[in-house]
XYZ file of N, CA and C in Angstrom:
657
model
N 45.840 45.293 -129.206
C 45.127 46.459 -128.682
C 45.734 47.712 -129.300
N 44.871 48.586 -129.856
C 45.347 49.806 -130.510
C 45.991 50.736 -129.491
N 46.799 51.702 -130.037
C 47.473 52.647 -129.160
C 46.475 53.493 -128.395
N 45.398 53.831 -129.072
C 44.366 54.650 -128.429
C 43.721 53.896 -127.278
N 43.472 52.587 -127.518
C 42.826 51.775 -126.476
C 43.780 51.578 -125.288
N 45.088 51.420 -125.599
C 46.071 51.275 -124.535
C 46.118 52.513 -123.668
N 46.115 53.671 -124.310
C 46.138 54.933 -123.554
C 44.879 55.092 -122.724
N 43.788 54.642 -123.317
C 42.510 54.742 -122.589
C 42.545 53.903 -121.312
N 43.069 52.693 -121.431
C 43.140 51.813 -120.266
C 44.151 52.342 -119.247
N 45.268 52.897 -119.765
C 46.311 53.415 -118.884
C 45.824 54.611 -118.094
N 44.936 55.361 -118.668
C 44.448 56.570 -118.009
C 43.319 56.307 -117.012
N 42.892 55.053 -116.932
C 41.818 54.723 -115.992
C 42.382 54.685 -114.575
N 41.521 54.936 -113.596
C 41.929 54.814 -112.195
C 42.035 53.327 -111.841
N 42.657 53.042 -110.705
C 42.801 51.647 -110.270
C 41.445 50.986 -110.087
N 40.515 51.706 -109.512
C 39.174 51.165 -109.311
C 38.512 50.853 -110.634
N 38.654 51.760 -111.609
C 38.047 51.551 -112.925
C 38.688 50.348 -113.640
N 39.999 50.204 -113.480
C 40.674 49.062 -114.088
C 40.168 47.748 -113.513
N 40.005 47.732 -112.176
C 39.509 46.527 -111.529
C 38.095 46.188 -111.968
N 37.266 47.195 -112.057
C 35.889 46.981 -112.499
C 35.846 46.476 -113.941
N 36.729 47.046 -114.751
C 36.801 46.626 -116.155
C 37.238 45.163 -116.263
N 38.292 44.810 -115.515
C 38.803 43.440 -115.534
C 37.740 42.458 -115.045
N 37.017 42.856 -114.014
C 35.986 41.972 -113.473
C 34.842 41.776 -114.466
N 34.422 42.850 -115.096
C 33.313 42.766 -116.052
C 33.630 41.844 -117.227
N 34.874 41.898 -117.697
C 35.232 41.154 -118.908
C 35.885 39.793 -118.641
N 36.417 39.605 -117.454
C 37.158 38.368 -117.193
C 36.689 37.630 -115.933
N 35.505 37.975 -115.427
C 35.073 37.373 -114.168
C 34.906 35.856 -114.255
N 34.444 35.338 -115.392
C 34.292 33.891 -115.542
C 35.649 33.202 -115.439
N 36.649 33.781 -116.143
C 37.984 33.210 -116.102
C 38.572 33.280 -114.686
N 38.304 34.394 -114.016
C 38.824 34.578 -112.659
C 38.206 33.554 -111.705
N 36.883 33.394 -111.778
C 36.184 32.453 -110.890
C 36.649 31.023 -111.135
N 36.761 30.657 -112.407
C 37.217 29.302 -112.743
C 38.639 29.069 -112.244
N 39.503 30.064 -112.398
C 40.886 29.931 -111.940
C 40.955 29.756 -110.427
N 40.140 30.532 -109.701
C 40.109 30.425 -108.242
C 39.631 29.047 -107.807
N 38.585 28.535 -108.470
C 38.058 27.214 -108.141
C 39.080 26.110 -108.405
N 39.773 26.227 -109.520
C 40.800 25.228 -109.857
C 41.911 25.227 -108.811
N 42.364 26.427 -108.434
C 43.412 26.541 -107.422
C 42.941 25.967 -106.087
N 41.692 26.281 -105.717
C 41.125 25.781 -104.457
C 41.064 24.260 -104.447
N 40.601 23.678 -105.549
C 40.491 22.222 -105.627
C 41.862 21.555 -105.584
N 42.829 22.165 -106.259
C 44.183 21.612 -106.249
C 44.786 21.658 -104.853
N 44.594 22.776 -104.152
C 45.118 22.914 -102.793
C 44.437 21.923 -101.856
N 43.109 21.790 -101.983
C 42.353 20.868 -101.126
C 42.787 19.434 -101.362
N 42.942 19.066 -102.627
C 43.362 17.709 -102.969
C 44.762 17.421 -102.443
N 45.667 18.387 -102.611
C 47.041 18.213 -102.134
C 47.075 18.059 -100.620
N 46.300 18.892 -99.911
C 46.259 18.809 -98.449
C 45.693 17.477 -97.983
N 44.668 16.977 -98.682
C 44.060 15.707 -98.297
C 45.038 14.556 -98.457
N 45.893 14.639 -99.475
C 46.903 13.601 -99.675
C 47.982 13.693 -98.600
N 48.440 14.919 -98.341
C 49.525 15.129 -97.371
C 49.078 14.759 -95.955
N 47.837 15.146 -95.599
C 47.364 14.972 -94.227
C 46.533 13.711 -94.019
N 46.446 12.861 -95.028
C 45.606 11.665 -94.922
C 46.145 10.720 -93.851
N 45.246 10.189 -93.011
C 45.619 9.244 -91.977
C 45.284 7.826 -92.444
N 46.183 6.916 -92.140
C 45.979 5.517 -92.473
C 45.681 4.770 -91.182
N 44.401 4.418 -90.980
C 44.006 3.745 -89.743
C 44.243 2.252 -89.892
N 45.296 1.777 -89.235
C 45.681 0.382 -89.398
C 45.246 -0.481 -88.214
N 44.509 0.109 -87.278
C 43.881 -0.646 -86.200
C 42.573 0.052 -85.852
N 41.462 -0.649 -86.068
C 40.137 -0.068 -85.827
C 39.425 -0.856 -84.736
N 39.148 -0.170 -83.630
C 38.547 -0.813 -82.462
C 37.153 -0.247 -82.234
N 36.179 -1.136 -82.049
C 34.801 -0.725 -81.788
C 34.439 -1.076 -80.352
N 33.937 -0.102 -79.609
C 33.490 -0.307 -78.235
C 31.975 -0.135 -78.181
N 31.273 -1.160 -77.748
C 29.815 -1.105 -77.628
C 29.459 -1.040 -76.150
N 28.643 -0.054 -75.785
C 28.277 0.069 -74.382
C 27.237 1.148 -74.152
N 26.937 1.373 -72.877
C 25.920 2.364 -72.516
C 26.494 3.773 -72.452
N 27.763 3.874 -72.131
C 28.355 5.216 -72.023
C 29.875 5.134 -72.155
N 30.459 6.279 -72.449
C 31.907 6.427 -72.511
C 32.231 7.917 -72.465
N 33.356 8.256 -71.881
C 33.791 9.652 -71.814
C 34.387 10.044 -73.166
N 33.624 10.778 -73.963
C 34.070 11.143 -75.317
C 35.297 12.043 -75.292
N 35.484 12.793 -74.209
C 36.649 13.672 -74.115
C 37.946 12.869 -74.014
N 37.853 11.645 -73.490
C 39.045 10.812 -73.332
C 39.251 9.863 -74.514
N 38.288 9.812 -75.397
C 38.352 8.884 -76.520
C 39.546 9.168 -77.429
N 39.730 10.443 -77.758
C 40.841 10.832 -78.621
C 42.183 10.533 -77.959
N 42.277 10.788 -76.652
C 43.524 10.529 -75.933
C 43.849 9.038 -75.911
N 42.813 8.217 -75.786
C 43.026 6.772 -75.788
C 43.514 6.309 -77.159
N 42.949 6.888 -78.221
C 43.397 6.561 -79.581
C 44.878 6.892 -79.742
N 45.283 8.047 -79.207
C 46.685 8.461 -79.296
C 47.588 7.519 -78.503
N 47.104 7.077 -77.345
C 47.902 6.170 -76.512
C 48.092 4.828 -77.213
N 47.010 4.293 -77.778
C 47.094 3.024 -78.497
C 48.047 3.165 -79.688
N 47.930 4.274 -80.390
C 48.817 4.524 -81.536
C 50.275 4.556 -81.097
N 50.556 5.246 -80.013
C 51.932 5.370 -79.513
C 52.478 4.024 -79.040
N 51.651 3.278 -78.288
C 52.115 2.030 -77.684
C 52.260 0.897 -78.697
N 51.351 0.825 -79.662
C 51.315 -0.343 -80.546
C 51.769 -0.074 -81.973
N 51.683 1.173 -82.411
C 52.037 1.477 -83.801
C 53.329 2.269 -83.868
N 53.407 3.325 -83.079
C 54.649 4.079 -82.952
C 55.170 4.655 -84.250
N 54.297 5.152 -85.094
C 54.717 5.744 -86.367
C 55.130 7.193 -86.144
N 56.402 7.533 -86.294
C 56.863 8.913 -86.053
C 56.194 9.928 -86.974
N 55.786 9.504 -88.169
C 55.170 10.439 -89.112
C 53.750 10.814 -88.700
N 53.134 9.990 -87.861
C 51.771 10.271 -87.420
C 50.702 9.918 -88.439
N 51.080 9.296 -89.542
C 50.096 8.981 -90.582
C 49.395 7.644 -90.343
N 50.089 6.731 -89.674
C 49.476 5.452 -89.335
C 48.958 5.541 -87.910
N 47.666 5.317 -87.739
C 47.061 5.547 -86.439
C 46.056 4.454 -86.088
N 45.662 4.456 -84.808
C 44.592 3.595 -84.326
C 43.314 4.416 -84.225
N 42.210 3.787 -84.506
C 40.907 4.451 -84.423
C 40.065 3.743 -83.368
N 39.522 4.512 -82.428
C 38.659 3.973 -81.378
C 37.271 4.591 -81.561
N 36.271 3.758 -81.822
C 34.908 4.259 -82.045
C 33.951 3.659 -81.028
N 32.970 4.463 -80.614
C 31.982 4.037 -79.622
C 30.608 3.899 -80.270
N 29.917 2.819 -79.905
C 28.569 2.552 -80.417
C 27.652 2.357 -79.217
N 26.598 3.171 -79.137
C 25.802 3.248 -77.914
C 24.669 2.225 -77.840
N 24.540 1.634 -76.630
C 23.411 0.775 -76.321
C 22.324 1.602 -75.632
N 21.082 1.394 -76.039
C 19.943 2.069 -75.415
C 18.876 1.025 -75.101
N 17.940 1.369 -74.242
C 16.863 0.438 -73.900
C 15.743 0.526 -74.921
N 15.247 -0.644 -75.348
C 14.115 -0.662 -76.272
C 12.815 -0.595 -75.483
N 11.696 -0.756 -76.146
C 10.383 -0.628 -75.491
C 10.156 -1.707 -74.434
N 10.885 -2.823 -74.529
C 10.761 -3.901 -73.551
C 11.778 -3.788 -72.420
N 12.587 -2.729 -72.468
C 13.585 -2.530 -71.432
C 14.884 -3.258 -71.676
N 15.019 -3.873 -72.846
C 16.250 -4.581 -73.178
C 17.242 -3.635 -73.852
N 18.528 -3.874 -73.615
C 19.556 -3.042 -74.234
C 19.784 -3.459 -75.682
N 19.802 -2.471 -76.544
C 20.036 -2.716 -77.967
C 20.784 -1.531 -78.562
N 21.440 -1.746 -79.664
C 22.139 -0.644 -80.319
C 21.141 0.379 -80.846
N 21.458 1.658 -80.674
C 20.590 2.674 -81.246
C 20.695 2.611 -82.773
N 19.650 3.073 -83.498
C 19.604 2.914 -84.958
C 20.838 3.443 -85.686
N 21.323 4.616 -85.290
C 22.485 5.196 -85.966
C 23.722 4.318 -85.770
N 23.914 3.807 -84.545
C 25.054 2.947 -84.262
C 24.944 1.630 -85.018
N 23.723 1.083 -85.092
C 23.512 -0.169 -85.818
C 23.892 -0.024 -87.281
N 23.420 1.043 -87.889
C 23.700 1.269 -89.304
C 25.202 1.439 -89.552
N 25.836 2.228 -88.722
C 27.275 2.485 -88.895
C 28.096 1.224 -88.655
N 27.750 0.474 -87.594
C 28.509 -0.720 -87.251
C 28.389 -1.785 -88.340
N 27.174 -2.012 -88.837
C 26.980 -3.015 -89.882
C 27.721 -2.634 -91.166
N 27.692 -1.342 -91.491
C 28.378 -0.881 -92.702
C 29.884 -1.086 -92.582
N 30.434 -0.779 -91.416
C 31.880 -0.915 -91.229
C 32.299 -2.375 -91.165
N 31.467 -3.211 -90.578
C 31.761 -4.646 -90.570
C 31.766 -5.196 -91.996
N 30.780 -4.784 -92.775
C 30.693 -5.242 -94.152
C 31.874 -4.782 -94.987
N 32.406 -3.615 -94.655
C 33.544 -3.059 -95.389
C 34.884 -3.534 -94.817
N 34.843 -4.447 -93.827
C 36.048 -4.986 -93.182
C 36.862 -3.883 -92.520
N 36.164 -2.913 -91.944
C 36.823 -1.755 -91.334
C 36.965 -1.867 -89.822
N 36.616 -3.012 -89.238
C 36.761 -3.196 -87.798
C 37.659 -4.397 -87.543
N 38.635 -4.206 -86.670
C 39.582 -5.277 -86.350
C 39.280 -5.926 -85.009
N 38.928 -5.104 -84.020
C 38.648 -5.594 -82.669
C 37.332 -4.991 -82.205
N 36.562 -5.793 -81.458
C 35.294 -5.274 -80.943
C 35.144 -5.681 -79.483
N 34.629 -4.777 -78.667
C 34.313 -5.057 -77.265
C 32.805 -4.874 -77.129
N 32.115 -5.926 -76.679
C 30.652 -5.894 -76.719
C 30.048 -6.745 -75.619
N 28.741 -6.617 -75.444
C 28.017 -7.355 -74.429
C 27.796 -8.801 -74.868
N 27.457 -9.660 -73.914
C 27.300 -11.087 -74.177
C 26.207 -11.367 -75.198
N 25.102 -10.650 -75.138
C 23.994 -10.895 -76.057
C 24.411 -10.669 -77.504
N 25.044 -9.520 -77.776
C 25.487 -9.229 -79.143
C 26.651 -10.130 -79.555
N 27.470 -10.512 -78.589
C 28.552 -11.453 -78.894
C 27.982 -12.771 -79.403
N 26.976 -13.298 -78.702
C 26.376 -14.573 -79.101
C 25.764 -14.492 -80.498
N 25.091 -13.383 -80.783
C 24.450 -13.216 -82.093
C 25.487 -13.206 -83.204
N 26.527 -12.399 -83.036
C 27.543 -12.271 -84.072
C 28.421 -13.520 -84.177
N 28.681 -14.163 -83.050
C 29.499 -15.372 -83.066
C 28.824 -16.466 -83.884
N 27.515 -16.613 -83.733
C 26.787 -17.637 -84.491
C 26.833 -17.381 -85.992
N 27.074 -16.139 -86.356
C 27.162 -15.791 -87.776
C 28.594 -15.888 -88.312
N 29.510 -16.356 -87.466
C 30.897 -16.511 -87.899
C 31.676 -15.222 -88.001
N 31.293 -14.227 -87.167
C 31.918 -12.901 -87.273
C 33.308 -12.831 -86.649
N 33.635 -13.780 -85.737
C 34.855 -13.625 -84.947
C 35.921 -14.664 -85.279
N 37.158 -14.265 -85.035
C 38.313 -15.144 -85.190
C 38.350 -16.120 -84.015
N 38.666 -17.366 -84.310
C 38.778 -18.360 -83.246
C 40.093 -18.162 -82.509
N 40.018 -17.793 -81.234
C 41.207 -17.378 -80.490
C 42.046 -18.543 -79.986
N 41.430 -19.701 -79.748
C 42.221 -20.837 -79.277
C 43.039 -21.457 -80.404
N 42.935 -20.904 -81.600
C 43.770 -21.332 -82.722
C 44.844 -20.284 -83.042
N 44.844 -19.179 -82.295
C 45.844 -18.119 -82.499
C 47.052 -18.427 -81.632
N 48.134 -18.899 -82.236
C 49.305 -19.345 -81.480
C 49.994 -18.196 -80.741
N 49.774 -16.949 -81.186
C 50.412 -15.793 -80.539
C 49.717 -15.408 -79.233
N 48.548 -15.994 -78.979
C 47.728 -15.577 -77.841
C 47.640 -16.693 -76.807
N 48.163 -16.437 -75.622
C 48.111 -17.402 -74.523
C 46.842 -17.155 -73.708
N 45.943 -18.122 -73.732
C 44.653 -17.967 -73.061
C 44.653 -18.489 -71.634
N 45.779 -18.976 -71.148
C 45.853 -19.538 -69.798
C 45.482 -18.491 -68.750
N 44.580 -18.875 -67.860
C 44.178 -17.981 -66.778
C 43.172 -16.925 -67.165
N 42.742 -16.902 -68.421
C 41.771 -15.904 -68.872
C 40.359 -16.480 -68.838
N 39.407 -15.623 -68.588
C 37.998 -16.027 -68.613
C 37.505 -15.906 -70.050
N 37.430 -17.018 -70.728
C 37.141 -16.994 -72.164
C 35.654 -17.180 -72.448
N 35.243 -16.686 -73.601
C 33.864 -16.832 -74.073
C 33.864 -17.868 -75.192
N 33.199 -18.992 -74.938
C 33.204 -20.091 -75.889
C 31.892 -20.157 -76.673
N 31.992 -20.791 -77.803
C 30.810 -21.196 -78.562
C 30.854 -22.715 -78.605
N 29.900 -23.359 -77.921
C 29.926 -24.817 -77.787
C 29.081 -25.534 -78.837
N 28.098 -24.828 -79.374
C 27.224 -25.469 -80.350
C 27.683 -25.122 -81.761
N 28.063 -26.121 -82.550
C 28.535 -25.853 -83.916
C 27.391 -25.415 -84.819
N 27.749 -24.743 -85.883
C 26.773 -24.337 -86.887
C 27.452 -24.403 -88.241
N 26.704 -24.032 -89.262
C 27.288 -24.031 -90.607
C 28.351 -22.952 -90.749
N 28.336 -21.967 -89.835
C 29.252 -20.844 -89.923
C 30.532 -21.021 -89.098
N 30.495 -21.857 -88.052
C 31.676 -21.958 -87.186
C 31.717 -23.277 -86.436
N 32.913 -23.582 -85.923
C 33.136 -24.769 -85.115
C 33.218 -24.361 -83.649
N 32.967 -25.305 -82.730
C 33.080 -24.981 -81.300
C 34.499 -24.514 -80.955
N 34.590 -23.554 -80.043
C 35.900 -23.049 -79.656
C 35.788 -21.749 -78.901
N 36.936 -21.111 -78.671
C 36.995 -19.826 -77.964
C 36.988 -18.701 -78.994
N 36.023 -17.800 -78.846
C 35.904 -16.699 -79.805
C 35.963 -15.321 -79.139
N 36.104 -15.320 -77.820
C 36.175 -14.044 -77.126
C 36.809 -14.206 -75.753
N 37.110 -13.075 -75.116
C 37.693 -13.067 -73.770
C 36.963 -12.004 -72.951
N 36.539 -12.375 -71.743
C 35.910 -11.390 -70.869
C 36.958 -10.376 -70.407
N 36.593 -9.110 -70.509
C 37.547 -8.046 -70.173
C 37.886 -8.056 -68.686
N 36.916 -8.357 -67.816
C 37.183 -8.390 -66.385
C 36.705 -7.132 -65.674
N 37.136 -6.995 -64.412
C 36.579 -5.948 -63.555
C 37.548 -4.837 -63.195
N 38.778 -4.896 -63.639
C 39.710 -3.846 -63.242
C 40.684 -3.535 -64.371
N 40.145 -3.232 -65.536
C 41.004 -2.912 -66.668
C 41.383 -1.431 -66.609
N 42.669 -1.165 -66.410
C 43.114 0.208 -66.169
C 42.879 1.121 -67.367
N 42.963 0.563 -68.576
C 42.800 1.392 -69.766
C 41.341 1.793 -69.979
N 40.456 0.811 -69.932
C 39.040 1.089 -70.194
C 38.387 1.818 -69.021
N 38.881 1.566 -67.835
C 38.369 2.284 -66.664
C 38.650 3.766 -66.785
N 39.861 4.099 -67.185
C 40.234 5.497 -67.365
C 39.462 6.149 -68.505
N 39.009 5.327 -69.446
C 38.248 5.823 -70.586
C 36.804 6.163 -70.222
N 36.373 5.742 -69.027
C 35.003 5.998 -68.617
C 34.006 5.139 -69.365
N 34.430 3.930 -69.707
C 33.616 3.018 -70.509
C 33.078 1.906 -69.608
N 31.821 1.518 -69.786
C 31.208 0.474 -68.956
C 31.616 -0.914 -69.466
N 32.820 -1.305 -69.112
C 33.441 -2.506 -69.680
C 33.238 -3.767 -68.852
N 32.697 -3.650 -67.655
C 32.737 -4.746 -66.688
C 32.101 -6.055 -67.159
N 31.069 -5.973 -67.967
C 30.384 -7.190 -68.413
C 30.641 -7.472 -69.887
N 31.733 -6.954 -70.402
C 31.971 -7.013 -71.851
C 32.975 -8.099 -72.245
N 32.883 -8.473 -73.510
C 33.764 -9.475 -74.109
C 34.531 -8.803 -75.244
N 35.826 -9.104 -75.327
C 36.617 -8.585 -76.437
C 36.819 -9.705 -77.453
N 36.660 -9.372 -78.722
C 36.788 -10.358 -79.791
C 37.491 -9.721 -80.985
N 38.066 -10.563 -81.822
C 38.749 -10.112 -83.035
C 37.895 -10.488 -84.233
N 37.667 -9.530 -85.120
C 36.824 -9.779 -86.272
C 37.514 -10.731 -87.250
N 36.752 -11.713 -87.729
C 37.312 -12.702 -88.652
C 37.697 -12.084 -89.987
N 36.973 -11.044 -90.396
C 37.259 -10.407 -91.693
C 38.090 -9.138 -91.561
N 38.638 -8.900 -90.354
C 39.476 -7.721 -90.157
C 40.742 -7.803 -90.995
N 41.269 -6.668 -91.370
C 42.419 -6.626 -92.262
C 43.764 -6.537 -91.537
N 43.721 -6.432 -90.207
C 44.970 -6.254 -89.454
C 44.987 -7.207 -88.256
N 44.943 -8.495 -88.521
C 44.792 -9.493 -87.453
C 45.990 -9.521 -86.513
N 47.199 -9.398 -87.037
C 48.381 -9.420 -86.178
C 48.364 -8.259 -85.186
N 48.008 -7.089 -85.670
C 47.940 -5.917 -84.795
C 46.744 -6.026 -83.849
N 45.673 -6.663 -84.297
C 44.503 -6.872 -83.441
C 44.857 -7.772 -82.262
N 45.593 -8.852 -82.512
C 46.035 -9.732 -81.429
C 46.964 -8.976 -80.485
N 47.828 -8.180 -81.044
C 48.746 -7.364 -80.239
C 47.966 -6.413 -79.328
N 46.895 -5.828 -79.840
C 46.065 -4.920 -79.052
C 45.379 -5.666 -77.912
N 44.822 -6.845 -78.188
C 44.150 -7.633 -77.159
C 45.121 -7.986 -76.036
N 46.316 -8.409 -76.402
C 47.331 -8.749 -75.391
C 47.712 -7.527 -74.566
N 47.852 -6.389 -75.233
C 48.223 -5.142 -74.531
C 47.100 -4.707 -73.583
N 45.867 -4.732 -74.065
C 44.731 -4.265 -73.272
C 44.513 -5.137 -72.045
N 44.664 -6.451 -72.209
C 44.402 -7.379 -71.123
C 45.674 -7.736 -70.328
N 46.789 -7.152 -70.730
C 48.079 -7.403 -70.069
C 48.429 -8.889 -70.105
N 48.314 -9.471 -71.295
C 48.628 -10.878 -71.502
C 50.067 -10.987 -72.014
N 50.866 -11.784 -71.397
C 52.272 -11.956 -71.789
C 52.405 -13.030 -72.876
């Protein structure tokens, strides 16, 4: 830059300098801001990323959504206990609604989400009604519980599949939650007629069994 041009720029007011810089370098400025923003966003996503190592699906007519987050925190504290807070439990609710015949069925949004997560092996434990349990059990969706040596089924009201199919053998594939579950009752969830089962394709089976024992107070 020539001496004359330097003096010219030096003699400009602050406002004029800013306007000049913007007119000639605005593309560079915008690109730099975007790059910085993307780098900060990416860094934050890595630092704050949560690793959900226990995914529980609750199917029912209603649940207190305000207590859902607190229940997730309680499960995380009791069963995972990660001081860093990065490994957590996820509790998701899927709503049942009445169809045109008056029968309870999953609403379309819940159906789509649940099927996608099952296909992606993103659900470890599921609590559901008898009708949906029977449908999914026949398709081989659940872990056979009477073969899980860590789980004592004595005294529990179990849900069996007695008729064999190409997908599964006869056995115990679920447990009835019962009528006085302190955890689900406090959650405001309609659990009384529900069955808890462990997904056969879940990625955290040991923790899933641990959750079932904790929820049902099984020693």
